[in-house]
XYZ file of C-alpha atoms in Angstrom:
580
model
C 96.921 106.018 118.248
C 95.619 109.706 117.959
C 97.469 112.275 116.671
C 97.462 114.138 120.057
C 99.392 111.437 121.885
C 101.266 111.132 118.998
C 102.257 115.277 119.147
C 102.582 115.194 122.915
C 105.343 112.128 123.400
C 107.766 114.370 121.832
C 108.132 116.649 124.098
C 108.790 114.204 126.980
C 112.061 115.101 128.821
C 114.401 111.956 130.165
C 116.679 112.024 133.274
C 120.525 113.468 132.249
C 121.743 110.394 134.011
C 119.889 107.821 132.452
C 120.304 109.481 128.509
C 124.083 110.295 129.474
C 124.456 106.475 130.541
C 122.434 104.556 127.678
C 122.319 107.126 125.063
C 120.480 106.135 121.661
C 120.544 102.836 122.951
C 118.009 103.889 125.755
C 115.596 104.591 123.060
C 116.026 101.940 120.546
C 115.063 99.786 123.641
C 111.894 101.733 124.637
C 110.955 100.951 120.459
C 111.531 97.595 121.292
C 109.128 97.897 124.354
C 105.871 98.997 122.179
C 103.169 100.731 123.707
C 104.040 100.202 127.353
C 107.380 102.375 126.837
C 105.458 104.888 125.150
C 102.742 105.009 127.707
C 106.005 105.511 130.454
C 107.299 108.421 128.654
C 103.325 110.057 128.437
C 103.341 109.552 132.127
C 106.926 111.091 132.691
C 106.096 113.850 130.757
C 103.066 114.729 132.998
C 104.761 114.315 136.184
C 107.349 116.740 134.620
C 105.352 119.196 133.532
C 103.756 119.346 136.939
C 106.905 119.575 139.148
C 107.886 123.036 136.546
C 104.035 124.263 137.308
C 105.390 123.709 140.919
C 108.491 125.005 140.951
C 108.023 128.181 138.884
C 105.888 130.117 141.295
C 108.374 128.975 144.310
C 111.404 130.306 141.981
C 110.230 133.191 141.466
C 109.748 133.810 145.095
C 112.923 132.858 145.917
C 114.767 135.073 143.360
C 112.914 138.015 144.478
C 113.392 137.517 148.000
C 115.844 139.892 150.040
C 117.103 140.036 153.805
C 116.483 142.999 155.977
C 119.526 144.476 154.766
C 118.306 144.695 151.521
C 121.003 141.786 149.909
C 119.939 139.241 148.261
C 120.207 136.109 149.625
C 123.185 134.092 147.913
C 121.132 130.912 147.671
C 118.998 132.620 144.718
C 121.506 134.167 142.818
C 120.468 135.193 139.522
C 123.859 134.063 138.181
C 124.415 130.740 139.491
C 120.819 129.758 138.254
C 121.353 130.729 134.655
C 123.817 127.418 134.002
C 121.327 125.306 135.595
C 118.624 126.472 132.699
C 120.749 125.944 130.498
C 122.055 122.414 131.626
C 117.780 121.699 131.902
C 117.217 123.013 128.190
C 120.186 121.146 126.893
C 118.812 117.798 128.229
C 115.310 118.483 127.027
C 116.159 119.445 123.813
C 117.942 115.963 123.919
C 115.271 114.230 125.217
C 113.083 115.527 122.496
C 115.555 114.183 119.388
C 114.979 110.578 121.205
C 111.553 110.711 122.125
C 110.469 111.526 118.440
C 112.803 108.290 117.204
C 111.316 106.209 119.489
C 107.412 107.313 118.441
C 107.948 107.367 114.734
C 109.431 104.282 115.216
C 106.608 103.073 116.808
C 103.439 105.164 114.794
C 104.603 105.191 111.743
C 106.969 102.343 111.258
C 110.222 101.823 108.643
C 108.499 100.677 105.336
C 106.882 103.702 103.381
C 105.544 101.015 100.854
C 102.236 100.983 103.304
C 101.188 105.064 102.084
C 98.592 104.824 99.845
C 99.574 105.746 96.404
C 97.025 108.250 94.396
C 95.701 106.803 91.756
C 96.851 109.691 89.310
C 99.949 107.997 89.443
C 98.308 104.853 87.168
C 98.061 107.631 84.234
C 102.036 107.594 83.939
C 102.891 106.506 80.637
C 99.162 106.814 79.115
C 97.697 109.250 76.622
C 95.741 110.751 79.904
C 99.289 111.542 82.218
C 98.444 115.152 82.670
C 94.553 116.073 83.980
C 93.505 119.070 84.946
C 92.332 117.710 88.487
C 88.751 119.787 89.445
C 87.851 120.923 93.162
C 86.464 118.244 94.833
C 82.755 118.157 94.293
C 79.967 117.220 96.706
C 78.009 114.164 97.558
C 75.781 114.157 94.918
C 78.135 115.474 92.349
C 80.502 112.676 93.567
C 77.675 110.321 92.896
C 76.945 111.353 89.264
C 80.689 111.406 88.670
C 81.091 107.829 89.558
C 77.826 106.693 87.694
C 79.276 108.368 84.542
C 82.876 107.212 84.715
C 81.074 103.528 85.068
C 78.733 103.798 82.255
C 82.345 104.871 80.448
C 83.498 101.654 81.717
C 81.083 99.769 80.466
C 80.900 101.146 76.829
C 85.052 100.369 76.873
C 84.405 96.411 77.838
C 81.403 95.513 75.544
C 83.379 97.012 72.747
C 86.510 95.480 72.845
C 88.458 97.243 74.804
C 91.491 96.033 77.469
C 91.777 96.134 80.716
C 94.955 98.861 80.947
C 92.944 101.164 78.845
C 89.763 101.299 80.490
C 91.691 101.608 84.131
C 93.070 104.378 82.920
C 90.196 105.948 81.252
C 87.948 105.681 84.409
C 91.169 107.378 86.737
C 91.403 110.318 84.082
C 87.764 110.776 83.958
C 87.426 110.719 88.283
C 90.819 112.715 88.111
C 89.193 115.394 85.802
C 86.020 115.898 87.913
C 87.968 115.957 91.464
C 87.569 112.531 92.799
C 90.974 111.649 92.844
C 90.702 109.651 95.722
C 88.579 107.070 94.205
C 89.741 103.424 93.585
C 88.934 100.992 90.696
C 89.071 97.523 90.920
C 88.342 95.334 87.450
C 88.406 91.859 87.537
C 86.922 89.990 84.310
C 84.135 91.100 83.195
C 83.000 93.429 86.576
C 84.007 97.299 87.418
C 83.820 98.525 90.816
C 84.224 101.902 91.518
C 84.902 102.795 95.451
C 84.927 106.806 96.654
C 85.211 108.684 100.288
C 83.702 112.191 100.070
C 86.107 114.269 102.703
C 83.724 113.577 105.479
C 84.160 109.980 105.631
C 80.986 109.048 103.613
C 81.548 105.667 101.135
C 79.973 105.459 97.549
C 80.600 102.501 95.254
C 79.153 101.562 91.900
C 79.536 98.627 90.231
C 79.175 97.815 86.019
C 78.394 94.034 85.123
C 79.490 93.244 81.006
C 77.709 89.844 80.109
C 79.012 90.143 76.424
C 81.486 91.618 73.917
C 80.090 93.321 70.876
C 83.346 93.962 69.317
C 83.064 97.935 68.361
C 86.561 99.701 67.538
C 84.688 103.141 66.536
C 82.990 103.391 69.968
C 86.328 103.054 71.616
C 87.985 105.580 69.347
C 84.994 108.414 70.227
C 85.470 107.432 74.256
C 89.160 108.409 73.751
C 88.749 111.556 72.239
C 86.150 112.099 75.141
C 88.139 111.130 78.119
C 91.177 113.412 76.364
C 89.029 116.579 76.339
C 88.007 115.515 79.667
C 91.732 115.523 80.930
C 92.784 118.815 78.848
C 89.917 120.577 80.553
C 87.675 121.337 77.738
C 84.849 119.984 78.461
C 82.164 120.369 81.112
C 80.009 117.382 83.369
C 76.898 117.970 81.537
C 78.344 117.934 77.771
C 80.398 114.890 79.278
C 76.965 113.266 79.890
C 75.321 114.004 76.671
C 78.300 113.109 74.540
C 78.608 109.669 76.322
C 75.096 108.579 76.062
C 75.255 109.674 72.224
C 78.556 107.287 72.077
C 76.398 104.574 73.820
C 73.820 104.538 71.078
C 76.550 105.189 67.880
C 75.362 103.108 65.350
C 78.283 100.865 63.684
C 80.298 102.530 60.646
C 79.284 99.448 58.392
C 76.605 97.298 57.613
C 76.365 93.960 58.265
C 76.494 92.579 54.796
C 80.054 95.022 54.135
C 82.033 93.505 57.135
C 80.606 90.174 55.893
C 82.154 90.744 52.629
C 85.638 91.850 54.668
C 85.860 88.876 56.530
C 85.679 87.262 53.226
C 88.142 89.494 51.563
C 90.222 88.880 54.108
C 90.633 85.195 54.427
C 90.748 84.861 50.387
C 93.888 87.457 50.442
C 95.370 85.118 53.326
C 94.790 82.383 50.739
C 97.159 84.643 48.531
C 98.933 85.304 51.441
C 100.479 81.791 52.281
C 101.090 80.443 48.213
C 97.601 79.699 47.018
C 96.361 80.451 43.212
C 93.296 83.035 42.582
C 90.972 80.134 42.593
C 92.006 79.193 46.034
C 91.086 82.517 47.009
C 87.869 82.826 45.114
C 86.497 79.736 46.830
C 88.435 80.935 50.135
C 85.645 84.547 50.006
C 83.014 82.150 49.359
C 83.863 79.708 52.522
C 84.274 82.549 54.581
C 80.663 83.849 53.851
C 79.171 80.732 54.512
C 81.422 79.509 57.608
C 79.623 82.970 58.851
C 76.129 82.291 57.829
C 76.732 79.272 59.189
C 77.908 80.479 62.327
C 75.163 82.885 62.706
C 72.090 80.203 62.330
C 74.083 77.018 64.891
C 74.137 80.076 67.203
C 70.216 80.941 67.348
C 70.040 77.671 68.964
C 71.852 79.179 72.000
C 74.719 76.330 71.738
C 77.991 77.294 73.323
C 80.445 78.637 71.413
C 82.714 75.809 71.574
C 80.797 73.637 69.700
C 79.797 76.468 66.969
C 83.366 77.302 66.534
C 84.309 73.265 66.355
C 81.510 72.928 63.599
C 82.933 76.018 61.703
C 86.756 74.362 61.494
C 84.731 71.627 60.289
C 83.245 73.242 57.717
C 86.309 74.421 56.212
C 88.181 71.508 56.437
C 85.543 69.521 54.860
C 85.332 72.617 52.095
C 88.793 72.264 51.461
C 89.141 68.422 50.992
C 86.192 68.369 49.040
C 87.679 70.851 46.566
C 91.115 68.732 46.478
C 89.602 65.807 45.582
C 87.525 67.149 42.725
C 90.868 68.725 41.303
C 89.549 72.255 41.759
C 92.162 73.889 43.868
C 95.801 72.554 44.012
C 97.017 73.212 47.850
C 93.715 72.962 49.630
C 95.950 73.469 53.355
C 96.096 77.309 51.976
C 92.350 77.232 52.295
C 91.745 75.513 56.104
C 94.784 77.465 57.256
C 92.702 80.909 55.904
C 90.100 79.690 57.558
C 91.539 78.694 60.629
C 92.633 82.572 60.892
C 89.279 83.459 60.522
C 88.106 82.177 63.614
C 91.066 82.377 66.115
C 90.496 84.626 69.191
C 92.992 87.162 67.701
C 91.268 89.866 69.878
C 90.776 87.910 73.580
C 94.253 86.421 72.547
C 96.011 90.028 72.948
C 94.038 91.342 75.620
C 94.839 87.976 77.902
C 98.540 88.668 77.438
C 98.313 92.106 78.047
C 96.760 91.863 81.434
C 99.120 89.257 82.257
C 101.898 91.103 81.814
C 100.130 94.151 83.208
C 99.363 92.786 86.334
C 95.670 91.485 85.971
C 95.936 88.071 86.942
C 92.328 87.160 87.468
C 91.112 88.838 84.638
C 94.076 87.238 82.737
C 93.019 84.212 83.221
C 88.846 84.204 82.444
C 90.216 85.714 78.963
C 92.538 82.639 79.372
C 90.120 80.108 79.324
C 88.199 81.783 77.060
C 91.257 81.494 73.991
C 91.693 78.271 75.279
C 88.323 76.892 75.051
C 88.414 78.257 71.104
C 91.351 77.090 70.200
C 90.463 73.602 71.877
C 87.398 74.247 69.065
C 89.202 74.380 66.365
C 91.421 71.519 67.106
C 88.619 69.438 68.105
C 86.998 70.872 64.645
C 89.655 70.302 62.299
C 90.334 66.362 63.643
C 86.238 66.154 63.101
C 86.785 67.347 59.381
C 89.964 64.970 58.944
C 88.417 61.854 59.968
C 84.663 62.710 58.555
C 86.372 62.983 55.235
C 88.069 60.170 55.484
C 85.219 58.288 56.221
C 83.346 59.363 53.532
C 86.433 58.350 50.816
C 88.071 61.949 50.904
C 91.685 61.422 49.898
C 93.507 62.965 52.591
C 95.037 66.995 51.903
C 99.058 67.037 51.692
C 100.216 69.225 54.467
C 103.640 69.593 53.105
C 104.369 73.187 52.257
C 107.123 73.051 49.166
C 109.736 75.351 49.707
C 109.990 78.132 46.606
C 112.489 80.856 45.972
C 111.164 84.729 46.159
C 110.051 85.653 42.961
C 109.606 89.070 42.231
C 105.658 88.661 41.069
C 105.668 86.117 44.229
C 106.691 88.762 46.573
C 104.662 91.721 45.388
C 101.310 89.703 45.483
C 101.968 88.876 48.782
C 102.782 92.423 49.583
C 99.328 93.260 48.579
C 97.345 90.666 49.931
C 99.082 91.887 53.804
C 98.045 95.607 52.847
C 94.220 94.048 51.927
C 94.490 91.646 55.294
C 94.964 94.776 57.143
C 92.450 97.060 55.711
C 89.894 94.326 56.127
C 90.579 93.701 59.716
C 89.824 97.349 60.535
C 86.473 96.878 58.787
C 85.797 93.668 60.197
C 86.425 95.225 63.452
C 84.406 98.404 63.433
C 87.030 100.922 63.132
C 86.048 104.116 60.739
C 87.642 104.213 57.443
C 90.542 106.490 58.759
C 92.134 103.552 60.305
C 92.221 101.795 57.124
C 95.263 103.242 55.489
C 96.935 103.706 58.877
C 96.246 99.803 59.476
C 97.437 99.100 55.858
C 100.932 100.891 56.650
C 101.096 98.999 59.981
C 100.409 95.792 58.443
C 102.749 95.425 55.578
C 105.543 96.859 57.895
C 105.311 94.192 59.933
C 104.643 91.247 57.159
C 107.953 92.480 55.790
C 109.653 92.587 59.172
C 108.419 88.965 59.070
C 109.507 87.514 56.220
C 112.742 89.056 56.197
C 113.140 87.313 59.595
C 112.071 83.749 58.000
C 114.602 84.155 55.347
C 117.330 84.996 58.152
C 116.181 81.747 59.131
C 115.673 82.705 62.723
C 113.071 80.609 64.035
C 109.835 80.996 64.242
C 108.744 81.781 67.710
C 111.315 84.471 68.407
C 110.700 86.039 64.807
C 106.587 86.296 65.493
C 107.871 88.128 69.124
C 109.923 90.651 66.850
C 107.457 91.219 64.084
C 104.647 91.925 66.389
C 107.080 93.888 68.500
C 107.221 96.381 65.476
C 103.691 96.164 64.985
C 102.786 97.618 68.579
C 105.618 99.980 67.850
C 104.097 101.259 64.956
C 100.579 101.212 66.088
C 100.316 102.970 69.389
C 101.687 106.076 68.243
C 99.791 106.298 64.631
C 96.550 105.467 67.115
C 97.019 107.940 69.550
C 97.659 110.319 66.599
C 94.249 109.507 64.896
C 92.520 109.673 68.188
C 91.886 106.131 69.929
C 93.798 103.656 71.386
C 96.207 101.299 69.753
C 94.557 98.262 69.804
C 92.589 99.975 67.106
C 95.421 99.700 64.705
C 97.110 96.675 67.046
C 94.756 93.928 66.145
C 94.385 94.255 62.189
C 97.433 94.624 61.404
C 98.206 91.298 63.517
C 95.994 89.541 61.250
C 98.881 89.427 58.361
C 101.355 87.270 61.362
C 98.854 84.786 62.611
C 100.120 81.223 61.938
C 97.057 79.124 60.757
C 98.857 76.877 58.675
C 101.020 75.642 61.381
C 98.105 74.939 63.576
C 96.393 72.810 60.727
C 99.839 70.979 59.970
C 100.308 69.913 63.600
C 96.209 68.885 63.962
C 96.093 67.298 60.742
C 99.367 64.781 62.051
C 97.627 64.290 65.104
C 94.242 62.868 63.716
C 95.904 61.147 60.457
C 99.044 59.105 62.411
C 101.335 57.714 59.331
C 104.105 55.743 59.941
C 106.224 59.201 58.778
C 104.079 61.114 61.758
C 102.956 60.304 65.233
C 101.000 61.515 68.007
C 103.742 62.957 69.643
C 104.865 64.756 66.693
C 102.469 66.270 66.131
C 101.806 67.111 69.723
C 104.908 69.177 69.939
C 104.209 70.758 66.540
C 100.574 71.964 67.796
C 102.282 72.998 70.879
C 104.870 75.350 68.704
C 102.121 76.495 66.970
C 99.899 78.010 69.956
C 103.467 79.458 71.344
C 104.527 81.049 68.445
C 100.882 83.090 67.974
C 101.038 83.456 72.020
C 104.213 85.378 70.894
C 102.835 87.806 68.404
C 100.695 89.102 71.499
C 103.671 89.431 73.358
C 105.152 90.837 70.981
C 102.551 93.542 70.309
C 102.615 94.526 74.106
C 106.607 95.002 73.811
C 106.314 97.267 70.986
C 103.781 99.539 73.054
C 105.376 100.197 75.895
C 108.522 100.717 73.860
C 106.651 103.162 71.864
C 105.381 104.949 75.354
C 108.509 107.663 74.817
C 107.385 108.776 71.935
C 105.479 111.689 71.941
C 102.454 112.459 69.610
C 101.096 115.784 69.395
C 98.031 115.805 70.446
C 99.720 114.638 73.406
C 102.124 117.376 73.788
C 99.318 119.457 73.053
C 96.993 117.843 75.920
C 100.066 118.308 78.477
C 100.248 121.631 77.596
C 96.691 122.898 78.404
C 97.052 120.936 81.351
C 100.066 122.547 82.675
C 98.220 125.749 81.539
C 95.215 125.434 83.192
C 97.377 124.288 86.488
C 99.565 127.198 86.495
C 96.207 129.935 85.739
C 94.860 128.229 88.812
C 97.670 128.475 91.316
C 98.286 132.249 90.063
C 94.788 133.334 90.465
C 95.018 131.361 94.168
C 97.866 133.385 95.237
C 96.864 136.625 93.800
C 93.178 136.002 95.929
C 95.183 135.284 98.745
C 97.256 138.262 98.419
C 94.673 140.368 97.901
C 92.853 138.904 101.201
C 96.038 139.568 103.224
């Protein structure tokens, strides 16, 4: 229906008699009717209008019309026609309050849910919920907008990045340049960015990511560009250099140093869960060559299911080996370390976090993608069991004995979680900033941890709280430093993940005793995978909890915006002054 129709139905006027007799039920019928009782009322309204075109000039006449004795004639009275306008005008003006009813009713309809919603309104809650919107550009400026907030895109899903935050990077970069009109859609691993320049005209671009290179320094420089962007700082051009410098940034650490990290790390989870220092020695040296290891099977091009099944492997087969011979004591320590080591810590977050924030499709390829690993080690750590078996292995005692806290005890494991930490932000790519933020983040939740295990609440609901305080804690020291909080969010998860549980469960499952069964261990493995699905839970709790708390350069960001927004509606009334 056209906006003229839609303008000229109001002003249709209906009979006294028939609005006196059926009143506002009169029109709730004629919204019942549809079209056909609007097209009656366009039609009564013409035939209306007509008769007054016809009737004016006659009127007039008649007013002005006197005998030959110069009196008026009493039929035309002035005064006996004036309550006869004003009966007409009363009834039109009625006519009009039932006539618009009746065509909003029918145009524009009850629910307002169907308006489309700008997408500035995704930004609420982020570190980007205040650009300074730009003038809308032209075609071809609209086109080299959308091509750079893809390529930003992009950069944001090879290295690591989640779905919420690179939504709401791309809206805050088309936000800042003018094109708030534009729509995102991300699904899995493809962006599609969809525009309509103000004469109708459609541009879309679309991004394809056909791998992760995990890359938390790359992430960290995009957010410090897309907050410039949305404080106004920073023009289309610099925007453009500065993005295809962060495309090329080389990586803060060689190869051979976050080598050495991963290593660091699993031998101070050895620590971590009760092992001696020779159980972590040999724990840096597994890690190193479950890597190496990694590194060569995968030349071959062989899925990564079957690499990360012959990893688990490895270590199992490490850590039996090293039982037998009497060289470590508790050789579970070491294949629980290692199990750590290759969990999809990373894809394990992001999956919950688009769950819960309302990515369903891209939930679910990260989904199968945790699931598929995790099915890897399983399927790797029952290979282990039985090969050593086979072999004459004696089998590794999965019983953890329960100690006191000792005061040596307890502040060894306090610095093997601040050394967990600090090696997950190497291992991840973060610059060495993050590492005593990550360290801070880390113990605080390792202690929120154990303090919850010695509460004896169990062990699900305490890995929801202690990552809880970990996303808490992280998203605001993140946002402080200058990049988002999965930055801090993922190492200092590292010190919570439950790789002993998973081994204990697996390990019952491949060696059935008449003390275990099948479905005992089952259930356990079952626990297990819940109560590390929980610590990513957890962590996306803790964020959003954390979203009220302001950082400064937040504040600081809101404030140039507001600013900038206030210079530019003064200097547009002042202009317009000035023109009137």
């Amino acid at each position: 229906m056209t906006d003229d129709s839609t303008e000229e139905a109001p002003t249709a006027e209906v009979p006294v008699d028939a609005q006196s007799s059926s009143g506002p039920e009169h029109g709730a019928k004629q919204a019942e009717t549809g079209s056909s009782a609007l097209q009656e009322m366009l039609e009564l309204t013409r035939q209306q209008r007509l008769q007054e075109l016809r009737e004016a000039p006659t009127g007039q006449l008649k007013s002005d019309e006197t005998g030959s004795d110069g009196a008026k004639s009493p039929t035309t009275s002035t005064a006996k026609s004036k309550p006869k306008a004003d009966h007409r005008g009363a009834s039109q003006r009625i006519a009009q309050r039932v006539a618009r009813r009746t065509v909003g009713r029918l145009v524009t309809g009850t629910s307002v849910n169907t308006q489309p919603v700008p997408i500035v309104t995704a930004l609420k809650g982020s570190p980007y919920k205040a650009p300074v919107q730009a003038s809308e550009p032209g075609e071809d400026e609209a086109r080299m907008v959308l091509d750079f907030a893809a390529d930003l895109a992009a950069i944001m899903m090879r290295a690591g990045a989640g779905t919420t935050d690179i939504e709401v990077s791309v809206i805050a970069a088309c936000a800042a340049f003018g094109l708030t009109t534009a729509q995102v859609d991300l699904t899995s691993n493809t962006l599609t960015v969809h525009y309509s320049t103000s004469d109708g005209r459609l541009m879309t671009v679309m991004r394809v990511n056909r791998g992760e290179s995990i890359h938390f320094a790359k992430l960290g420089s995009v957010h410090k560009l897309v907050t410039e962007l949305v404080a106004g700082n920073i023009e289309f051009n610099d925007a453009r250099n500065r993005l295809d410098a962060i495309r090329s940034q080389r990586r803060p650490y060689q190869e051979w140093t976050v080598t050495g990290a991963w290593g660091l790390m699993v031998g101070s989870l050895v620590l971590l869960l009760g092992g001696g220092a020779v159980a972590a020695g040999l724990g840096i040296l597994m890690s190193i060559f479950i890597q190496q290891s990694g590194k060569l099977i995968g030349r071959t091009s062989l899925p990564s299911f079957f690499i990360t099944a012959l990893q688990a492997a490895i270590a199992t087969l490490v850590a039996m080996v090293a039982g037998n011979f009497g060289i470590i004591e508790s050789p579970q320590y070491l294949v629980a370390a290692g199990i750590v080591l290759l969990l999809p810590t990373q894809s394990l977050y992001s999956s919950v976090q688009d769950a819960l924030t309302n990515f369903p499709l891209t939930a679910a390829g990260r989904m199968v993608g945790v699931v598929l690993t995790l099915a890897g080690i399983v399927s790797g750590l029952a290979l282990g069991v039985v090969t050593g078996e086979a072999i004459g292995l004696s089998p590794i005692e999965v019983l953890v004995p329960k100690t006191g806290v000792h005061v040596l005890t307890a502040i060894v494991s306090l610095v093997a979680a601040t050394v967990v930490a600090m090696a997950g932000v190497v291992g991840m790519q973060s610059t060495r900033r993050f590492i005593l933020p990550a360290a801070f983040v880390g113990l605080a939740s390792y202690i929120t941890m154990t303090a919850l295990t010695l509460l004896a609440i169990d062990n699900v609901l305490a890995s929801l709280l202690a990552s809880t305080v970990t996303g808490f804690l992280a998203r605001p020291l993140s946002l402080r430093l200058g990049a988002p909080s999965i930055v801090l969010m993922i190492p200092a998860i590292y010190t919570l993940l439950q790789g002993l549980s998973i081994f204990t469960a697996v390990y019952q499952i491949a060696a059935e005793s008449a003390t275990t069964s099948f479905a005992v261990g089952l259930s356990s493995l079952f626990s297990a995978i819940l109560a590390n699905a929980a610590l990513a839970v957890g962590a996306v709790l803790g964020s959003y909890l954390a979203r009220p708390l302001k950082n400064l350069k937040a504040d600081a960001v809101e404030r140039t915006a507001k600013s900038a927004r206030s210079a530019e509606s003064s200097i547009t009334i002042d202009g317009s002054q000035q023109r009137d």
